[in-house]
Short mmCIF file of C-alpha atoms in Angstrom, two decimals:
data_model
loop_
_atom_site.label_atom_id
_atom_site.label_comp_id
_atom_site.label_asym_id
_atom_site.label_seq_id
_atom_site.Cartn_x
_atom_site.Cartn_y
_atom_site.Cartn_z
CA MET A 1 88.59 90.77 75.98
CA GLU A 2 90.22 87.41 76.47
CA ILE A 3 90.85 84.85 73.60
CA VAL A 4 92.18 81.36 73.80
CA ALA A 5 92.72 79.62 70.34
CA MET A 6 93.97 76.06 69.97
CA SER A 7 94.46 73.51 67.15
CA ASP A 8 95.54 69.85 67.18
CA VAL A 9 96.13 67.18 64.62
CA GLY A 10 94.15 64.61 66.86
CA ASN A 11 94.86 60.98 67.24
CA VAL A 12 94.44 59.75 63.65
CA ARG A 13 95.47 62.30 61.01
CA THR A 14 99.07 63.02 60.05
CA ILE A 15 98.22 66.62 58.68
CA ASN A 16 96.48 69.37 60.61
CA GLN A 17 93.86 71.13 58.30
CA ASP A 18 92.20 73.16 61.08
CA TYR A 19 93.43 76.80 61.12
CA VAL A 20 92.33 79.40 63.75
CA ARG A 21 93.45 83.01 63.82
CA TYR A 22 92.26 86.14 65.63
CA TYR A 23 93.09 89.94 65.52
CA GLN A 24 92.07 92.52 68.11
CA LYS A 25 91.74 96.01 66.64
CA ASN A 26 91.02 97.65 70.01
CA GLU A 27 89.51 97.02 73.35
CA TYR A 28 85.99 97.00 71.89
CA GLU A 29 86.49 95.24 68.63
CA SER A 30 88.17 91.94 67.45
CA LEU A 31 87.82 89.27 64.85
CA VAL A 32 88.18 85.42 65.26
CA VAL A 33 88.35 83.08 62.18
CA LEU A 34 88.38 79.19 62.26
CA CYS A 35 88.60 77.12 59.07
CA ASP A 36 88.68 73.21 58.54
CA GLY A 37 90.12 72.33 55.20
CA MET A 38 89.54 69.50 52.91
CA GLY A 39 91.43 68.08 49.97
CA GLY A 40 94.14 65.45 49.10
CA HIS A 41 97.84 65.92 49.83
CA ASN A 42 98.22 69.07 51.93
CA ALA A 43 95.50 70.88 49.91
CA GLY A 44 93.08 71.21 52.76
CA GLU A 45 95.78 72.72 55.00
CA ILE A 46 96.56 75.27 52.23
CA ALA A 47 92.93 76.07 51.74
CA SER A 48 92.07 76.70 55.40
CA GLN A 49 95.18 78.86 55.93
CA MET A 50 94.56 80.84 52.84
CA VAL A 51 90.95 81.79 53.88
CA GLY A 52 91.84 82.44 57.60
CA ASP A 53 94.73 84.66 56.53
CA ALA A 54 92.73 86.47 53.69
CA ILE A 55 89.92 87.28 56.06
CA VAL A 56 92.06 88.58 58.97
CA GLU A 57 94.32 90.66 56.52
CA GLN A 58 91.18 92.34 55.12
CA TYR A 59 90.02 93.07 58.55
CA VAL A 60 93.32 94.49 59.66
CA LYS A 61 93.09 97.05 56.71
CA HIS A 62 89.27 97.84 57.14
CA VAL A 63 88.18 100.98 58.73
CA LEU A 64 86.12 100.79 61.98
CA PHE A 65 82.66 99.52 61.52
CA GLU A 66 79.87 102.13 61.93
CA ASP A 67 76.89 99.97 62.11
CA GLU A 68 75.51 96.47 61.68
CA LYS A 69 74.60 96.79 57.95
CA MET A 70 78.34 97.61 57.43
CA ILE A 71 79.31 94.49 59.40
CA HIS A 72 76.94 92.21 57.51
CA ASP A 73 78.06 93.55 54.05
CA TRP A 74 81.62 93.19 54.93
CA MET A 75 81.33 89.48 56.36
CA LEU A 76 79.74 88.30 53.10
CA GLU A 77 82.10 90.17 50.98
CA VAL A 78 85.43 88.76 52.56
CA VAL A 79 84.10 85.21 52.67
CA ASN A 80 83.08 85.26 49.00
CA HIS A 81 86.53 87.03 48.13
CA ALA A 82 88.21 84.15 49.95
CA HIS A 83 86.02 81.62 48.04
CA TRP A 84 87.31 82.83 44.72
CA LEU A 85 90.91 83.01 45.99
CA VAL A 86 90.72 79.25 46.80
CA LYS A 87 88.98 78.50 43.48
CA ASN A 88 91.72 80.13 41.52
CA LYS A 89 94.47 78.54 43.56
CA SER A 90 93.09 75.18 42.98
CA LEU A 91 93.49 75.62 39.18
CA GLU A 92 97.29 75.93 39.68
CA SER A 93 98.06 72.28 40.27
CA PRO A 94 96.24 68.82 39.97
CA ASP A 95 97.30 68.25 43.58
CA LEU A 96 95.06 71.21 44.59
CA GLU A 97 92.08 70.33 42.52
CA GLY A 98 88.84 70.21 44.66
CA MET A 99 90.39 71.69 47.75
CA GLY A 100 88.06 73.76 50.06
CA THR A 101 87.44 74.53 53.51
CA THR A 102 84.76 75.50 55.99
CA VAL A 103 84.78 78.87 57.79
CA VAL A 104 83.21 80.44 60.87
CA LEU A 105 84.10 84.08 61.73
CA ALA A 106 82.93 85.94 64.71
CA LEU A 107 83.29 89.75 64.92
CA PHE A 108 83.13 91.37 68.42
CA LYS A 109 82.02 94.94 68.74
CA GLY A 110 81.13 96.28 72.10
CA GLU A 111 78.67 93.83 73.80
CA HIS A 112 77.68 92.20 70.54
CA VAL A 113 79.11 89.42 68.30
CA TYR A 114 78.36 88.97 64.56
CA VAL A 115 78.76 85.56 63.04
CA SER A 116 78.90 84.12 59.58
CA HIS A 117 79.87 80.77 58.41
CA VAL A 118 79.94 78.17 55.69
CA GLY A 119 80.08 74.34 56.06
CA ASP A 120 79.76 72.55 59.40
CA SER A 121 82.15 74.35 61.60
CA ARG A 122 80.11 75.97 64.41
CA ALA A 123 79.72 78.94 66.78
CA TYR A 124 78.11 78.34 70.13
CA LEU A 125 77.13 80.82 72.89
CA TYR A 126 77.58 79.61 76.50
CA ARG A 127 75.66 81.49 79.15
CA HIS A 128 74.03 80.42 82.39
CA HIS A 129 74.93 76.75 82.08
CA GLN A 130 73.42 76.46 78.67
CA LEU A 131 75.25 75.79 75.31
CA ILE A 132 73.42 77.43 72.41
CA GLN A 133 74.43 76.71 68.76
CA LEU A 134 74.38 79.92 66.68
CA THR A 135 75.20 78.32 63.45
CA LYS A 136 73.39 75.75 61.18
CA ASP A 137 75.41 72.97 59.72
CA ASP A 138 75.49 73.04 55.88
CA THR A 139 75.23 69.21 55.63
CA LEU A 140 72.98 66.52 54.09
CA VAL A 141 72.36 65.14 57.50
CA ASN A 142 71.01 68.48 58.75
CA VAL A 143 68.46 68.68 55.69
CA LEU A 144 67.27 65.22 56.69
CA VAL A 145 66.82 66.27 60.36
CA ASP A 146 64.93 69.47 59.45
CA SER A 147 62.59 67.49 57.06
CA GLY A 148 61.82 64.94 59.67
CA THR A 149 63.34 62.03 57.72
CA ILE A 150 65.83 61.19 60.62
CA SER A 151 66.00 62.25 64.27
CA LYS A 152 68.83 64.15 65.85
CA ASP A 153 70.04 60.96 67.64
CA GLU A 154 70.13 59.05 64.25
CA ALA A 155 72.02 62.07 62.84
CA PHE A 156 74.86 61.84 65.38
CA ASN A 157 76.08 58.44 63.99
CA HIS A 158 74.71 58.72 60.46
CA PRO A 159 77.15 57.32 57.69
CA GLN A 160 76.68 60.35 55.64
CA LYS A 161 77.11 62.88 58.47
CA ASN A 162 80.26 64.44 56.87
CA ILE A 163 78.64 65.36 53.58
CA LEU A 164 78.79 69.09 53.01
CA LEU A 165 76.27 70.91 50.95
CA GLN A 166 78.71 73.79 50.39
CA ALA A 167 82.24 74.78 51.27
CA VAL A 168 84.57 77.76 50.44
CA GLY A 169 86.51 77.17 47.25
CA VAL A 170 84.35 74.22 45.95
CA SER A 171 80.72 75.34 45.59
CA GLU A 172 79.67 77.33 42.63
CA HIS A 173 77.98 79.87 44.74
CA LEU A 174 77.92 80.37 48.54
CA GLU A 175 74.98 80.93 50.94
CA VAL A 176 76.85 82.66 53.77
CA SER A 177 75.01 82.71 57.01
CA TYR A 178 74.75 85.69 59.26
CA THR A 179 73.40 86.23 62.72
CA SER A 180 74.12 88.53 65.76
CA GLU A 181 73.91 88.02 69.56
CA ASN A 182 74.44 89.99 72.76
CA VAL A 183 77.42 88.44 74.54
CA LYS A 184 77.17 90.22 77.93
CA ASP A 185 77.92 87.56 80.68
CA ALA A 186 78.70 85.01 77.89
CA LEU A 187 81.37 82.99 76.51
CA LEU A 188 81.70 82.25 72.74
CA LEU A 189 83.03 78.90 71.45
CA VAL A 190 83.98 78.45 67.63
CA CYS A 191 85.11 75.07 66.63
CA SER A 192 85.50 72.48 63.96
CA ASP A 193 83.55 69.18 63.88
CA GLY A 194 86.71 67.53 65.36
CA LEU A 195 85.67 69.07 68.66
CA TYR A 196 81.89 68.56 68.70
CA ASN A 197 82.00 65.08 67.35
CA SER A 198 84.46 64.02 70.07
CA LEU A 199 82.41 65.47 72.98
CA PHE A 200 78.83 65.68 74.03
CA ASP A 201 77.27 68.97 74.82
CA SER A 202 77.26 68.08 78.55
CA GLN A 203 81.05 67.35 78.57
CA ILE A 204 81.70 70.82 77.03
CA ILE A 205 79.37 72.53 79.40
CA GLU A 206 81.08 70.69 82.45
CA ILE A 207 84.43 72.28 81.38
CA LEU A 208 83.19 75.77 80.50
CA GLN A 209 81.33 76.14 83.74
CA SER A 210 84.25 75.22 85.78
CA ASP A 211 85.87 77.99 87.93
CA ILE A 212 89.30 77.99 86.17
CA HIS A 213 91.04 80.40 83.78
CA LEU A 214 90.03 80.47 80.18
CA GLU A 215 93.42 79.05 79.08
CA GLU A 216 92.82 76.11 81.35
CA LYS A 217 89.44 75.51 79.89
CA GLY A 218 90.91 75.41 76.49
CA LYS A 219 93.54 72.87 77.62
CA GLN A 220 90.89 70.70 79.24
CA LEU A 221 88.69 70.82 76.09
CA MET A 222 91.55 69.72 73.96
CA GLU A 223 92.57 66.93 76.40
CA ALA A 224 88.95 65.70 76.56
CA ALA A 225 88.45 65.71 72.78
CA ASN A 226 91.59 63.71 72.21
CA THR A 227 90.73 61.37 75.02
CA PHE A 228 87.05 60.59 74.06
CA GLY A 229 87.49 61.08 70.16
CA GLY A 230 90.30 62.67 68.29
CA LYS A 231 89.48 60.86 64.95
CA ASP A 232 89.82 64.28 63.25
CA ASN A 233 91.80 67.43 63.62
CA ILE A 234 90.46 69.51 66.48
CA GLY A 235 90.43 73.35 66.41
CA PHE A 236 88.60 75.83 68.45
CA ALA A 237 88.64 79.28 70.12
CA LEU A 238 87.13 80.58 73.29
CA ILE A 239 86.28 84.20 73.57
CA LEU A 240 85.27 85.94 76.72
CA ASN A 241 84.24 89.56 75.99
CA GLU A 242 86.12 91.22 78.96
CA GLY A 243 89.63 91.87 79.90
CA VAL A 244 92.64 92.38 77.49
CA VAL A 245 93.97 90.13 74.93
CA ASN A 246 97.21 90.07 72.90
CA ASN A 247 96.84 92.02 69.69
CA GLU A 248 97.13 89.02 67.32
CA SER A 249 97.30 85.23 67.36
CA ASP A 250 100.38 83.35 66.12
CA LYS A 251 99.80 82.00 62.74
#
């Protein structure tokens, strides 16, 4: 397994509230978590790191998963646990009030990946020159698209495109998504909105299909995102389910 994780403040912001971390338990099983924080001062940065670290640390201590039900139950449990950690932390100081974060986590086991998310951070599967979105944004604009009120093209530049319907640490209750996919001959991309709002799918595909090492693909994605956008923090991870990866990412 090969993993490349990157995060950048972008061209406009002064604080990086995106946080990405991974841990490989063995050659068959690993976890990647990405969070995009929100809140005044540095509250979003605190929330995203809290959630990312809490989920990875729970994973490190967890026994090996025996079946998909065990994975599904654990993913919902750890996201909700992190939700209450952030909620309680936000009560400690007025500066932290209202802080929260998106989250997308991908657990690899054998030839399958199991994905859960809250908010508008995404997971994509790239296979055979196609980029398939596995998650569905928890946004007001997405509801408008689903109802037929606006088109997908109108959604791209909609003035309310950043309004989230739920976020970790903010909402009263969470509806945590869950899906699973076979990742044989595929590449997984998890990312914050700072990446996909900076690049069209065609630009991402052009980089992912190039015959270069995964690390170089990551560098080119980040460079392109900052060149064509970069109005927000940019965070992502690329995961190729073959080869060997270092045990854990740098925090």
